[in-house]
Structure formats: C-alpha cells, structure tokens
mmCIF file of C-alpha atoms and ligand atoms in Angstrom:
data_model
loop_
_atom_site.group_PDB
_atom_site.id
_atom_site.type_symbol
_atom_site.label_atom_id
_atom_site.label_comp_id
_atom_site.label_asym_id
_atom_site.label_seq_id
_atom_site.Cartn_x
_atom_site.Cartn_y
_atom_site.Cartn_z
ATOM 1 C CA MET M 1 -6.301 -15.140 15.489
ATOM 2 C CA GLU M 2 -6.835 -12.524 18.168
ATOM 3 C CA ASN M 3 -7.359 -15.182 20.749
ATOM 4 C CA GLU M 4 -4.468 -17.320 19.667
ATOM 5 C CA SER M 5 -1.950 -14.504 19.808
ATOM 6 C CA THR M 6 -3.263 -13.398 23.199
ATOM 7 C CA ASN M 7 -2.886 -16.913 24.512
ATOM 8 C CA GLU M 8 0.606 -17.122 23.154
ATOM 9 C CA LYS M 9 1.553 -13.906 24.847
ATOM 10 C CA VAL M 10 0.193 -15.216 28.139
ATOM 11 C CA SER M 11 1.988 -18.478 27.541
ATOM 12 C CA ARG M 12 5.347 -16.780 27.004
ATOM 13 C CA ARG M 13 4.884 -14.575 30.037
ATOM 14 C CA GLY M 14 3.945 -17.600 32.108
ATOM 15 C CA PHE M 15 7.101 -19.316 30.979
ATOM 16 C CA LEU M 16 9.315 -16.375 31.923
ATOM 17 C CA GLU M 17 7.580 -15.975 35.276
ATOM 18 C CA LEU M 18 8.485 -19.524 36.229
ATOM 19 C CA GLY M 19 11.889 -18.039 37.061
ATOM 20 C CA SER M 20 15.247 -19.785 37.267
ATOM 21 C CA ALA M 21 14.438 -21.609 40.514
ATOM 22 C CA ALA M 22 11.337 -23.159 39.011
ATOM 23 C CA LEU M 23 13.277 -24.021 35.865
ATOM 24 C CA ALA M 24 16.006 -25.707 37.912
ATOM 25 C CA ALA M 25 13.411 -27.615 39.857
ATOM 26 C CA ALA M 26 11.642 -28.758 36.731
ATOM 27 C CA ALA M 27 12.837 -32.064 35.387
ATOM 28 C CA GLY M 28 14.062 -30.751 32.010
ATOM 29 C CA GLY M 29 12.283 -29.252 29.026
ATOM 30 C CA LEU M 30 9.474 -31.780 28.993
ATOM 31 C CA ALA M 31 8.186 -30.707 32.396
ATOM 32 C CA VAL M 32 8.454 -26.996 31.439
ATOM 33 C CA SER M 33 6.482 -27.558 28.247
ATOM 34 C CA GLY M 34 3.931 -29.491 30.208
ATOM 35 C CA ALA M 35 3.492 -26.556 32.573
ATOM 36 C CA ILE M 36 2.811 -24.218 29.652
ATOM 37 C CA ALA M 37 0.309 -26.587 28.120
ATOM 38 C CA GLN M 38 -1.489 -26.849 31.411
ATOM 39 C CA GLU M 39 -1.674 -23.093 31.866
ATOM 40 C CA ASN M 40 -3.006 -22.492 28.395
ATOM 41 C CA PRO M 41 -4.706 -25.542 26.960
ATOM 42 C CA SER M 42 -5.540 -23.718 23.727
ATOM 43 C CA ALA M 43 -1.965 -22.512 23.106
ATOM 44 C CA LYS M 44 -0.118 -23.984 20.164
ATOM 45 C CA THR M 45 2.597 -25.184 22.542
ATOM 46 C CA GLN M 46 0.250 -27.879 23.774
ATOM 47 C CA SER M 47 0.970 -30.179 20.876
ATOM 48 C CA ASP M 48 4.630 -29.338 20.329
ATOM 49 C CA ARG M 49 7.143 -28.837 23.138
ATOM 50 C CA SER M 50 9.639 -27.279 20.711
ATOM 51 C CA ALA M 51 7.336 -24.288 20.294
ATOM 52 C CA THR M 52 9.032 -22.306 23.049
ATOM 53 C CA GLU M 53 11.382 -19.328 22.806
ATOM 54 C CA PRO M 54 13.248 -19.172 26.122
ATOM 55 C CA ALA M 55 15.868 -16.480 25.322
ATOM 56 C CA PRO M 56 14.888 -12.800 25.548
ATOM 57 C CA ALA M 57 12.667 -11.781 22.610
ATOM 58 C CA ASN M 58 11.008 -8.681 21.150
ATOM 59 C CA GLY M 59 7.537 -9.316 22.504
ATOM 60 C CA PRO M 60 5.575 -6.507 20.799
ATOM 61 C CA LEU M 61 7.087 -7.245 17.366
ATOM 62 C CA ASN M 62 6.499 -10.977 17.817
ATOM 63 C CA GLN M 63 2.886 -10.277 18.701
ATOM 64 C CA GLN M 64 2.418 -8.220 15.537
ATOM 65 C CA ASN M 65 3.908 -11.063 13.509
ATOM 66 C CA ALA M 66 2.294 -14.087 15.122
ATOM 67 C CA ASP M 67 2.240 -16.009 11.813
ATOM 68 C CA SER M 68 6.009 -15.595 11.462
ATOM 69 C CA GLU M 69 6.638 -16.468 15.130
ATOM 70 C CA TRP M 70 4.662 -19.707 14.852
ATOM 71 C CA PRO M 71 3.693 -20.228 11.216
ATOM 72 C CA PRO M 72 0.604 -22.257 10.385
ATOM 73 C CA ALA M 73 1.476 -25.918 9.729
ATOM 74 C CA THR M 74 0.582 -25.326 6.060
ATOM 75 C CA ASP M 75 3.508 -22.909 5.541
ATOM 76 C CA SER M 76 6.533 -24.467 3.817
ATOM 77 C CA LYS M 77 9.893 -24.737 5.581
ATOM 78 C CA SER M 78 11.566 -23.094 2.570
ATOM 79 C CA LEU M 79 10.435 -19.521 2.361
ATOM 80 C CA VAL M 80 8.621 -17.453 -0.178
ATOM 81 C CA ARG M 81 10.688 -14.230 -0.527
ATOM 82 C CA ASN M 82 9.810 -11.616 2.092
ATOM 83 C CA PHE M 83 6.720 -9.663 1.027
ATOM 84 C CA LYS M 84 6.266 -7.178 3.869
ATOM 85 C CA TYR M 85 7.885 -3.883 4.791
ATOM 86 C CA PRO M 86 6.405 -1.514 7.375
ATOM 87 C CA PHE M 87 6.572 2.227 6.688
ATOM 88 C CA SER M 88 7.542 2.416 10.396
ATOM 89 C CA PHE M 89 11.008 1.153 9.318
ATOM 90 C CA ALA M 90 11.429 3.899 6.683
ATOM 91 C CA ASN M 91 13.437 7.004 7.663
ATOM 92 C CA LYS M 92 11.562 10.280 7.363
ATOM 93 C CA ARG M 93 13.054 13.209 5.463
ATOM 94 C CA ALA M 94 11.693 16.026 7.639
ATOM 95 C CA TYR M 95 11.467 19.684 6.606
ATOM 96 C CA GLU M 96 9.739 22.846 7.770
ATOM 97 C CA GLY M 97 6.418 22.199 5.989
ATOM 98 C CA GLY M 98 6.247 18.405 6.060
ATOM 99 C CA TRP M 99 8.070 15.112 5.594
ATOM 100 C CA SER M 100 8.316 12.108 3.310
ATOM 101 C CA ARG M 101 9.447 8.486 3.531
ATOM 102 C CA GLU M 102 9.606 5.744 0.940
ATOM 103 C CA VAL M 103 9.457 1.970 0.489
ATOM 104 C CA THR M 104 11.138 0.967 -2.763
ATOM 105 C CA VAL M 105 12.893 -2.089 -4.198
ATOM 106 C CA ARG M 106 15.874 -1.130 -1.988
ATOM 107 C CA GLU M 107 13.808 -1.749 1.175
ATOM 108 C CA LEU M 108 11.630 -4.570 -0.190
ATOM 109 C CA PRO M 109 13.621 -6.411 -2.894
ATOM 110 C CA VAL M 110 10.607 -8.281 -4.297
ATOM 111 C CA SER M 111 8.829 -5.006 -5.168
ATOM 112 C CA LYS M 112 10.351 -4.498 -8.605
ATOM 113 C CA ASP M 113 7.322 -2.982 -10.331
ATOM 114 C CA LEU M 114 6.025 -0.381 -7.881
ATOM 115 C CA ALA M 115 7.331 1.895 -5.113
ATOM 116 C CA GLY M 116 5.485 3.898 -2.457
ATOM 117 C CA VAL M 117 6.114 7.302 -0.899
ATOM 118 C CA ASN M 118 4.194 8.465 2.175
ATOM 119 C CA MET M 119 4.117 12.263 2.568
ATOM 120 C CA ARG M 120 2.801 14.818 5.032
ATOM 121 C CA LEU M 121 2.361 18.515 4.249
ATOM 122 C CA THR M 122 1.283 21.077 6.826
ATOM 123 C CA ALA M 123 -1.330 23.711 5.969
ATOM 124 C CA GLY M 124 0.591 25.835 3.445
ATOM 125 C CA GLY M 125 3.418 23.263 3.220
ATOM 126 C CA VAL M 126 4.470 22.670 -0.412
ATOM 127 C CA ARG M 127 6.009 19.714 -2.213
ATOM 128 C CA GLU M 128 7.854 21.942 -4.648
ATOM 129 C CA LEU M 129 7.216 22.123 -8.394
ATOM 130 C CA HIS M 130 8.873 19.083 -9.988
ATOM 131 C CA TRP M 131 8.509 16.199 -12.369
ATOM 132 C CA HIS M 132 9.968 12.711 -12.652
ATOM 133 C CA THR M 133 10.695 9.790 -14.921
ATOM 134 C CA ALA M 134 7.991 7.508 -13.413
ATOM 135 C CA ASP M 135 4.205 7.930 -13.398
ATOM 136 C CA GLU M 136 2.795 9.127 -10.065
ATOM 137 C CA TRP M 137 -0.494 7.803 -8.655
ATOM 138 C CA ALA M 138 -1.763 9.110 -5.314
ATOM 139 C CA ILE M 139 -4.475 8.735 -2.713
ATOM 140 C CA VAL M 140 -5.225 11.292 -0.002
ATOM 141 C CA LEU M 141 -5.153 9.579 3.421
ATOM 142 C CA TYR M 142 -5.914 12.646 5.528
ATOM 143 C CA GLY M 143 -6.942 16.286 5.172
ATOM 144 C CA SER M 144 -6.906 18.146 1.881
ATOM 145 C CA ALA M 145 -4.400 19.307 -0.704
ATOM 146 C CA ARG M 146 -4.263 21.624 -3.709
ATOM 147 C CA ILE M 147 -2.556 20.055 -6.706
ATOM 148 C CA THR M 148 -1.292 21.822 -9.824
ATOM 149 C CA ALA M 149 0.018 20.607 -13.181
ATOM 150 C CA ILE M 150 0.064 21.436 -16.863
ATOM 151 C CA ASP M 151 -1.071 18.957 -19.506
ATOM 152 C CA ARG M 152 0.810 17.993 -22.676
ATOM 153 C CA GLU M 153 -0.656 21.052 -24.442
ATOM 154 C CA GLY M 154 0.694 23.308 -21.709
ATOM 155 C CA LYS M 155 -2.790 24.033 -20.333
ATOM 156 C CA SER M 156 -3.112 24.340 -16.577
ATOM 157 C CA PHE M 157 -4.819 22.057 -14.100
ATOM 158 C CA VAL M 158 -5.486 23.145 -10.509
ATOM 159 C CA ALA M 159 -7.744 21.170 -8.146
ATOM 160 C CA ASP M 160 -8.426 20.614 -4.463
ATOM 161 C CA THR M 161 -8.448 17.021 -3.197
ATOM 162 C CA LYS M 162 -9.778 15.485 0.009
ATOM 163 C CA LYS M 163 -9.581 12.101 1.789
ATOM 164 C CA ASN M 164 -9.764 9.112 -0.611
ATOM 165 C CA ASP M 165 -9.468 11.310 -3.738
ATOM 166 C CA LEU M 166 -6.847 10.175 -6.252
ATOM 167 C CA TRP M 167 -4.514 11.986 -8.600
ATOM 168 C CA TYR M 168 -2.304 10.820 -11.443
ATOM 169 C CA PHE M 169 0.625 12.654 -13.023
ATOM 170 C CA PRO M 170 2.192 10.837 -15.988
ATOM 171 C CA SER M 171 6.003 10.894 -16.281
ATOM 172 C CA GLY M 172 7.322 14.258 -17.441
ATOM 173 C CA ILE M 173 4.194 16.175 -16.410
ATOM 174 C CA PRO M 174 5.298 18.920 -13.957
ATOM 175 C CA HIS M 175 3.246 19.285 -10.792
ATOM 176 C CA SER M 176 3.051 20.461 -7.166
ATOM 177 C CA ILE M 177 1.114 19.576 -4.010
ATOM 178 C CA GLN M 178 0.233 21.918 -1.148
ATOM 179 C CA GLY M 179 -1.504 21.273 2.179
ATOM 180 C CA LEU M 180 -4.706 23.248 2.847
ATOM 181 C CA ASP M 181 -6.504 24.433 5.990
ATOM 182 C CA PRO M 182 -7.113 23.430 8.678
ATOM 183 C CA ASP M 183 -4.309 20.881 9.134
ATOM 184 C CA GLY M 184 -2.722 20.158 5.781
ATOM 185 C CA THR M 185 -2.657 16.643 4.402
ATOM 186 C CA GLU M 186 -1.060 13.200 4.364
ATOM 187 C CA PHE M 187 -1.098 10.999 1.284
ATOM 188 C CA MET M 188 0.361 7.872 -0.317
ATOM 189 C CA LEU M 189 2.124 8.102 -3.681
ATOM 190 C CA VAL M 190 2.627 4.997 -5.802
ATOM 191 C CA PHE M 191 5.130 5.018 -8.686
ATOM 192 C CA ASP M 192 5.156 2.552 -11.581
ATOM 193 C CA ASP M 193 8.814 1.682 -10.988
ATOM 194 C CA GLY M 194 10.131 -0.159 -7.911
ATOM 195 C CA ASN M 195 13.467 1.605 -8.372
ATOM 196 C CA PHE M 196 11.925 5.070 -8.069
ATOM 197 C CA SER M 197 13.246 7.378 -5.342
ATOM 198 C CA GLU M 198 11.894 10.658 -4.028
ATOM 199 C CA SER M 199 15.517 11.817 -3.913
ATOM 200 C CA GLU M 200 15.792 11.552 -7.680
ATOM 201 C CA THR M 201 13.120 13.888 -8.987
ATOM 202 C CA LEU M 202 13.610 16.968 -11.162
ATOM 203 C CA LEU M 203 13.023 19.964 -8.897
ATOM 204 C CA LEU M 204 12.495 23.528 -10.049
ATOM 205 C CA SER M 205 14.995 24.777 -7.435
ATOM 206 C CA ASP M 206 17.671 22.231 -8.448
ATOM 207 C CA ALA M 207 17.231 23.054 -12.120
ATOM 208 C CA MET M 208 17.713 26.795 -11.502
ATOM 209 C CA ALA M 209 20.786 26.196 -9.315
ATOM 210 C CA HIS M 210 22.487 24.251 -12.127
ATOM 211 C CA LEU M 211 22.030 26.788 -14.923
ATOM 212 C CA PRO M 212 24.377 29.704 -15.676
ATOM 213 C CA PRO M 213 22.671 32.972 -14.599
ATOM 214 C CA GLU M 214 23.289 34.596 -18.011
ATOM 215 C CA VAL M 215 21.445 31.731 -19.693
ATOM 216 C CA LEU M 216 18.483 32.098 -17.331
ATOM 217 C CA SER M 217 18.495 35.849 -17.998
ATOM 218 C CA LYS M 218 18.456 35.271 -21.769
ATOM 219 C CA ASN M 219 15.836 32.482 -21.509
ATOM 220 C CA PHE M 220 13.364 34.497 -19.449
ATOM 221 C CA GLY M 221 14.178 37.861 -21.053
ATOM 222 C CA VAL M 222 14.815 39.508 -17.693
ATOM 223 C CA ALA M 223 17.866 41.232 -16.210
ATOM 224 C CA GLU M 224 20.340 38.906 -14.478
ATOM 225 C CA ALA M 225 20.159 41.019 -11.311
ATOM 226 C CA THR M 226 16.464 40.185 -10.866
ATOM 227 C CA LEU M 227 17.350 36.492 -10.478
ATOM 228 C CA ARG M 228 20.064 36.881 -7.837
ATOM 229 C CA ASN M 229 17.851 35.473 -5.035
ATOM 230 C CA LEU M 230 17.022 32.183 -6.747
ATOM 231 C CA PRO M 231 17.448 29.274 -4.293
ATOM 232 C CA LYS M 232 20.976 27.826 -4.314
ATOM 233 C CA LYS M 233 19.870 24.401 -3.100
ATOM 234 C CA GLU M 234 16.769 22.244 -3.293
ATOM 235 C CA LEU M 235 13.572 23.159 -1.465
ATOM 236 C CA PHE M 236 11.871 19.732 -1.838
ATOM 237 C CA ILE M 237 9.314 20.580 0.883
ATOM 238 C CA PHE M 238 8.945 24.082 2.295
ATOM 239 C CA GLN M 239 6.512 26.131 4.346
ATOM 240 C CA THR M 240 4.624 29.043 2.844
ATOM 241 C CA ALA M 241 1.186 30.659 3.198
ATOM 242 C CA VAL M 242 -2.026 28.667 2.636
ATOM 243 C CA PRO M 243 -3.223 29.494 -0.898
ATOM 244 C CA GLY M 244 -6.317 31.607 -1.586
ATOM 245 C CA SER M 245 -9.486 30.503 -3.345
ATOM 246 C CA LEU M 246 -9.360 27.653 -5.842
ATOM 247 C CA GLU M 247 -11.220 29.676 -8.463
ATOM 248 C CA ALA M 248 -8.688 32.527 -8.264
ATOM 249 C CA ASP M 249 -5.744 30.095 -8.624
ATOM 250 C CA GLN M 250 -7.419 28.303 -11.546
ATOM 251 C CA LYS M 251 -8.119 31.574 -13.346
ATOM 252 C CA ALA M 252 -4.626 32.976 -12.784
ATOM 253 C CA ALA M 253 -2.939 29.739 -13.934
ATOM 254 C CA ALA M 254 -5.157 29.337 -17.011
ATOM 255 C CA GLY M 255 -4.245 32.728 -18.497
ATOM 256 C CA ALA M 256 -5.232 33.066 -22.147
ATOM 257 C CA LEU M 257 -4.690 29.325 -22.881
ATOM 258 C CA GLY M 258 -7.665 28.166 -20.802
ATOM 259 C CA THR M 259 -7.765 25.235 -18.416
ATOM 260 C CA SER M 260 -6.869 21.655 -19.326
ATOM 261 C CA PRO M 261 -9.790 19.548 -20.593
ATOM 262 C CA GLU M 262 -8.106 16.570 -18.847
ATOM 263 C CA SER M 263 -8.667 15.783 -15.173
ATOM 264 C CA PHE M 264 -5.661 14.542 -13.239
ATOM 265 C CA ALA M 265 -7.899 13.921 -10.172
ATOM 266 C CA PHE M 266 -10.553 11.311 -9.349
ATOM 267 C CA ARG M 267 -13.219 11.332 -6.597
ATOM 268 C CA THR M 268 -13.186 7.726 -5.329
ATOM 269 C CA MET M 269 -16.136 8.069 -2.955
ATOM 270 C CA ASP M 270 -18.395 9.619 -5.599
ATOM 271 C CA MET M 271 -18.665 6.183 -7.227
ATOM 272 C CA PRO M 272 -20.630 3.301 -5.688
ATOM 273 C CA PRO M 273 -18.600 0.223 -4.678
ATOM 274 C CA THR M 274 -17.782 -1.981 -7.666
ATOM 275 C CA LYS M 275 -18.919 -4.936 -5.555
ATOM 276 C CA ARG M 276 -20.508 -5.156 -2.116
ATOM 277 C CA THR M 277 -21.131 -8.321 -0.060
ATOM 278 C CA LYS M 278 -21.858 -9.174 3.582
ATOM 279 C CA GLY M 279 -18.086 -9.542 4.053
ATOM 280 C CA GLY M 280 -17.104 -6.129 2.685
ATOM 281 C CA GLU M 281 -16.748 -4.108 -0.492
ATOM 282 C CA VAL M 282 -14.313 -3.103 -3.216
ATOM 283 C CA ARG M 283 -13.878 -0.031 -5.415
ATOM 284 C CA ILE M 284 -11.892 -0.689 -8.582
ATOM 285 C CA VAL M 285 -10.450 2.372 -10.334
ATOM 286 C CA ASP M 286 -8.418 1.884 -13.506
ATOM 287 C CA SER M 287 -8.044 3.720 -16.814
ATOM 288 C CA SER M 288 -11.541 2.627 -17.898
ATOM 289 C CA ILE M 289 -13.030 5.162 -15.460
ATOM 290 C CA PHE M 290 -10.063 7.357 -14.492
ATOM 291 C CA LYS M 291 -8.690 8.203 -17.928
ATOM 292 C CA ALA M 292 -5.472 9.841 -16.733
ATOM 293 C CA SER M 293 -4.427 6.694 -14.823
ATOM 294 C CA THR M 294 -2.909 5.000 -17.861
ATOM 295 C CA ASN M 295 -0.384 2.758 -16.083
ATOM 296 C CA VAL M 296 -1.652 2.196 -12.525
ATOM 297 C CA ALA M 297 -4.850 0.415 -11.415
ATOM 298 C CA MET M 298 -6.321 0.368 -7.897
ATOM 299 C CA ALA M 299 -8.676 -1.820 -5.910
ATOM 300 C CA MET M 300 -9.606 -0.301 -2.545
ATOM 301 C CA VAL M 301 -10.848 -3.186 -0.410
ATOM 302 C CA THR M 302 -12.824 -3.079 2.834
ATOM 303 C CA VAL M 303 -13.117 -6.367 4.752
ATOM 304 C CA HIS M 304 -15.430 -6.431 7.762
ATOM 305 C CA PRO M 305 -14.382 -8.339 10.925
ATOM 306 C CA GLY M 306 -14.562 -12.078 10.210
ATOM 307 C CA GLY M 307 -14.443 -11.492 6.443
ATOM 308 C CA LEU M 308 -11.903 -12.652 3.882
ATOM 309 C CA ARG M 309 -10.670 -11.197 0.604
ATOM 310 C CA GLU M 310 -11.249 -14.485 -1.203
ATOM 311 C CA LEU M 311 -8.514 -16.711 -2.695
ATOM 312 C CA HIS M 312 -7.479 -15.272 -6.067
ATOM 313 C CA TRP M 313 -4.565 -14.241 -8.254
ATOM 314 C CA HIS M 314 -3.772 -11.593 -10.838
ATOM 315 C CA PRO M 315 -2.767 -12.870 -14.281
ATOM 316 C CA ASN M 316 -1.591 -9.479 -15.555
ATOM 317 C CA ALA M 317 0.543 -7.760 -12.900
ATOM 318 C CA ASP M 318 2.315 -7.787 -9.528
ATOM 319 C CA GLU M 319 0.266 -6.442 -6.609
ATOM 320 C CA TRP M 320 1.625 -3.712 -4.303
ATOM 321 C CA GLN M 321 -0.443 -3.352 -1.129
ATOM 322 C CA TYR M 322 -0.838 -0.608 1.406
ATOM 323 C CA TYR M 323 -2.683 -1.326 4.666
ATOM 324 C CA ILE M 324 -4.626 1.834 5.527
ATOM 325 C CA THR M 325 -6.289 0.541 8.691
ATOM 326 C CA GLY M 326 -7.039 -2.685 10.568
ATOM 327 C CA LYS M 327 -5.245 -6.003 10.937
ATOM 328 C CA ALA M 328 -4.764 -8.779 8.411
ATOM 329 C CA ARG M 329 -2.900 -11.880 7.496
ATOM 330 C CA MET M 330 -2.035 -13.065 4.022
ATOM 331 C CA THR M 331 -0.711 -16.368 2.762
ATOM 332 C CA VAL M 332 1.078 -16.357 -0.579
ATOM 333 C CA VAL M 333 1.323 -19.720 -2.342
ATOM 334 C CA ALA M 334 4.289 -19.659 -4.722
ATOM 335 C CA THR M 335 5.637 -22.008 -7.373
ATOM 336 C CA GLY M 336 7.901 -24.837 -6.170
ATOM 337 C CA ASN M 337 5.555 -26.080 -3.431
ATOM 338 C CA LEU M 338 6.023 -22.983 -1.270
ATOM 339 C CA GLY M 339 3.672 -21.102 1.011
ATOM 340 C CA ARG M 340 4.238 -18.318 3.559
ATOM 341 C CA THR M 341 1.918 -16.442 5.875
ATOM 342 C CA MET M 342 2.622 -12.917 7.144
ATOM 343 C CA ASP M 343 0.692 -10.447 9.290
ATOM 344 C CA PHE M 344 -0.091 -6.855 8.380
ATOM 345 C CA GLN M 345 -1.323 -3.750 10.131
ATOM 346 C CA THR M 346 -1.778 -0.043 9.516
ATOM 347 C CA GLY M 347 1.178 1.406 7.613
ATOM 348 C CA ASP M 348 2.528 -1.860 6.183
ATOM 349 C CA VAL M 349 3.386 -2.526 2.565
ATOM 350 C CA GLY M 350 2.699 -5.988 1.139
ATOM 351 C CA TYR M 351 3.636 -7.409 -2.250
ATOM 352 C CA VAL M 352 2.400 -10.376 -4.298
ATOM 353 C CA GLN M 353 4.096 -11.353 -7.514
ATOM 354 C CA LYS M 354 2.008 -11.784 -10.658
ATOM 355 C CA THR M 355 -0.025 -15.062 -10.783
ATOM 356 C CA LEU M 356 0.668 -16.162 -7.174
ATOM 357 C CA LEU M 357 -2.373 -17.395 -5.202
ATOM 358 C CA HIS M 358 -3.298 -15.387 -2.098
ATOM 359 C CA TYR M 359 -6.065 -14.333 0.316
ATOM 360 C CA ILE M 360 -6.241 -11.499 2.837
ATOM 361 C CA GLU M 361 -8.079 -12.257 6.092
ATOM 362 C CA ASN M 362 -9.309 -9.637 8.538
ATOM 363 C CA THR M 363 -7.722 -10.781 11.831
ATOM 364 C CA GLY M 364 -8.877 -7.790 13.887
ATOM 365 C CA ASP M 365 -12.167 -6.638 15.341
ATOM 366 C CA THR M 366 -12.497 -3.483 13.196
ATOM 367 C CA ASP M 367 -12.840 -2.967 9.436
ATOM 368 C CA LEU M 368 -9.715 -3.754 7.435
ATOM 369 C CA ILE M 369 -9.088 -1.280 4.590
ATOM 370 C CA PHE M 370 -6.215 -1.813 2.179
ATOM 371 C CA LEU M 371 -5.139 -0.955 -1.364
ATOM 372 C CA GLU M 372 -4.271 -3.416 -4.121
ATOM 373 C CA MET M 373 -2.139 -1.519 -6.660
ATOM 374 C CA PHE M 374 -1.049 -2.724 -10.088
ATOM 375 C CA LYS M 375 1.283 -1.434 -12.772
ATOM 376 C CA SER M 376 -1.358 -1.822 -15.460
ATOM 377 C CA SER M 377 -3.982 0.197 -17.327
ATOM 378 C CA PHE M 378 -6.619 -2.317 -16.217
ATOM 379 C CA TYR M 379 -7.561 -4.332 -13.130
ATOM 380 C CA GLN M 380 -7.767 -8.122 -13.508
ATOM 381 C CA ASP M 381 -8.092 -11.077 -11.136
ATOM 382 C CA LEU M 382 -9.210 -14.699 -11.138
ATOM 383 C CA SER M 383 -11.169 -16.252 -8.270
ATOM 384 C CA LEU M 384 -10.280 -19.773 -7.117
ATOM 385 C CA SER M 385 -13.957 -20.490 -6.315
ATOM 386 C CA GLN M 386 -15.093 -19.301 -9.721
ATOM 387 C CA TRP M 387 -12.502 -21.498 -11.429
ATOM 388 C CA LEU M 388 -13.487 -24.616 -9.468
ATOM 389 C CA THR M 389 -17.208 -24.060 -10.083
ATOM 390 C CA HIS M 390 -16.709 -23.507 -13.816
ATOM 391 C CA THR M 391 -14.718 -26.687 -14.436
ATOM 392 C CA PRO M 392 -16.402 -30.091 -15.020
ATOM 393 C CA PRO M 393 -17.534 -31.208 -11.500
ATOM 394 C CA GLU M 394 -16.293 -34.810 -11.764
ATOM 395 C CA LEU M 395 -12.828 -33.514 -12.566
ATOM 396 C CA VAL M 396 -12.777 -31.170 -9.564
ATOM 397 C CA MET M 397 -14.173 -33.836 -7.188
ATOM 398 C CA ALA M 398 -11.517 -36.314 -8.340
ATOM 399 C CA HIS M 399 -8.803 -33.773 -7.489
ATOM 400 C CA LEU M 400 -10.068 -32.598 -4.102
ATOM 401 C CA ASN M 401 -11.729 -35.757 -2.801
ATOM 402 C CA ILE M 402 -14.904 -33.810 -1.962
ATOM 403 C CA ASP M 403 -18.520 -34.820 -2.565
ATOM 404 C CA LYS M 404 -20.986 -33.112 -4.911
ATOM 405 C CA ALA M 405 -22.851 -31.352 -2.086
ATOM 406 C CA THR M 406 -19.623 -29.693 -0.937
ATOM 407 C CA LEU M 407 -18.706 -28.612 -4.449
ATOM 408 C CA ASP M 408 -22.236 -27.263 -4.968
ATOM 409 C CA ALA M 409 -21.916 -25.140 -1.823
ATOM 410 C CA ILE M 410 -18.861 -23.254 -3.184
ATOM 411 C CA PRO M 411 -19.850 -19.786 -4.516
ATOM 412 C CA LYS M 412 -20.338 -19.792 -8.312
ATOM 413 C CA ASP M 413 -19.632 -16.092 -8.750
ATOM 414 C CA GLU M 414 -16.624 -14.131 -7.778
ATOM 415 C CA LEU M 415 -17.577 -12.462 -4.484
ATOM 416 C CA VAL M 416 -14.233 -10.646 -3.976
ATOM 417 C CA VAL M 417 -14.908 -10.424 -0.221
ATOM 418 C CA VAL M 418 -16.577 -13.370 1.559
ATOM 419 C CA PRO M 419 -19.013 -14.174 3.039
ATOM 420 C CA GLY M 420 -21.384 -13.219 0.221
HETATM 421 MN MN1 MN F 1 5.704 13.971 -7.875
HETATM 422 MN MN1 MN F 2 -4.811 -9.626 -4.864
#
C-alpha cells in the first residue's frame, strides 16, 4: 500500500511535469500513458491508460484516500453507502476552557445507531454539569480528567481518569468532566443514538435561566436576592481553577449519604488483552466486565505493521469505529453484490452496518490502534476463517475450488488479528 500510493504520487507528478509542450508533442493519450508506464513500471496506470487524472486535483486528499482514487479491481462499480467521516471535517465549538466537535448521523448518514463527540478540556476547564437522553460512553485519549455523577439512589461518584480509562453515564444520570493538571484532557464520547447532538443536552445553566426566580427561591429555600447572579445563558464549557485532592472532593460530595457503590469508570489497561497474537491484540470491554456499560460495548484493537484485523462480521449490532492512531484500509462487502474499500487515518470515523463482512488492514509502518464500538450490552463477532473450518470440508472445497491442503492451512480458531 505505502509503495503503491507513493508510486502513484510520483506518476501523477511525472505526468504534470511533462508540460503542455510535451503533451502537444505526444501523439495523443496513448503515448502519454505509455510515458507514465515507463517511468513507473509498478504503477497501476501500466495496465490501464484510463487511470489518469489530468485536470488539477487535491493531491494530499487523494493520497490519503488511495483506495477511492483507484479502487481495487474487486470493488463494485455501484457503491456501498459512504462509511467514513474525518473529525477534521467537523467544526469545533471553541470556548475559554476547551472545545468540542461531533460526528453524528447528520454528518455520516449511515451512522444511525451511534454518534461521537471529541472534546478537549484545559487544566481546570469544565464540561458543565448536565445530563442527556442518550447513554454516554467515553475513552480518555490524552491527559487526565475528574468526572462526577450521582447514581440512581442519589449517591455521589467522583473519580479521576487517565489515558485509555473509560466512563459510562446512563441516560438521565447527571454528570460533569473537568481537565486536571498538567495539561487537561482530550477524550472521545460515544452516544447510543446516531441522532444525538452535543447542542441538545440538559445543562444546569440553561435549566436555571428558564425557571422563574421566585420558583427557584421557593425550591431551594433561599432568598431570591441570593440567586441574582445565576448565569443567564449556557456555560457548556468554561474555565475555572483546577480542583483540589480527589479524596477531599469525594468526601465533600458524599455528605451523609455515602459514596455510590457503583463505578461509572473502568481502567482498560489494568486488564490483560482479551486476545494477543503475532499480528496484534484486542481488549473487549462490555457489560460482562464493566457493569455500568449496559448499552455500549467496545473492542480496542491494535494491529502491528503488516497485520490484519481478520475478515469477520457482527451479527448483533452496527459497528462505529474511531481511528486513534496509524493508517488502515477497510473493505465492506454488502448485500446486492457490492464491495467498497476506503482508507482511514488518525481522527477518522468508520461505520459498518450489522452483519456486513469486513477486514481492517494496517497499511502504515506503525501500530494501528482503533475502536470498534457497538450499541449493545455484549460484544459479538463471527470469523470467516472459523466458519469455513467448521463446515464440512468437501462442501467448502466445492464452493471455493481449493484443495484440502489449502483448506487445512486456514486458521481453525478465531485469531481476531492475523498473523497468529
Ligand atoms: Mn455528557
Ligand atoms: Mn468489526
């Protein structure tokens, strides 16, 4: 992959550098194509003179999307619905204290089941006290954050989270997030509703601004005058001081009720990988080990250079992906004789509808780390290799026109990431 895209880049540059005089001198398109093929014998243009793009093009974006520029011959001419949206395309809502941006069904129409919000909070920066109608799952991508909530009994939960830790706030559970020293935090939120929007949450500030002051006075049992400085508009994200010790906050929030027996946080790296092979590893976290996470399941996958997240599908749920680092390509094989390959890099969202066959290949020279997210209490997948090796051999050989030795060489167990 690396090499191919590099060659293509060289090939396109070579074509442009021929200049108009050279083009005029060349005896039509055939000669021009021939020149390209000669310059770069390994380029795809060698076998097909139509694989040229002579008008001005967006080179860097084409390079990042080499499998859309020149799809593999196995892709269908009719397209599988777009399944990629880069967070780089999402507008940031910036505030003193941090920012947020989102990829929802409005940006990526296929992503009906899940939506993602990427957020940054400075040290002391607060995502204000709020709740929402969807469940919120999160992973810390950078730095550390203090999170607060109360459980269904009204008991408090306060915890500090660091890189790769998760949290989960069910719908209706009020919560906050605050960046800690030395440089705050950045994290990815995943909501169990593609239609979710960060602009449609229930904020403490908004709620106060929409209630008659005399009602607030009566509700809290305090004089109306003491509430005259309540914010008149939303805070959403705001800057304040970095909080003090965790223990002090926990004690103060617990009061006489005591702390919540539930944990809304999960330490991903405290568990060993669910599966580790030569090709990489996976950590699967669903409600069987993270009790609070009742409607979102995660697989965090690492694929080493040259490795492949093996061909598989998910019988129970759509897959929402976030590419944390590295480079990848994925082909999705859909019903109706369709297949489409797209390329992914850091910051991209991918999406695979329930039951559709797919793989994810590391196309870079560093580790690829990405998230597979599901709107489900449990993680489930089926491996193509495992299926073929647990079906009567004669039947499989008759389908694929392969011999017994080849079939025997296919892995019998699900490896998740190959090679085993
Ligand atoms: Mn929230
Ligand atoms: Mn998958």
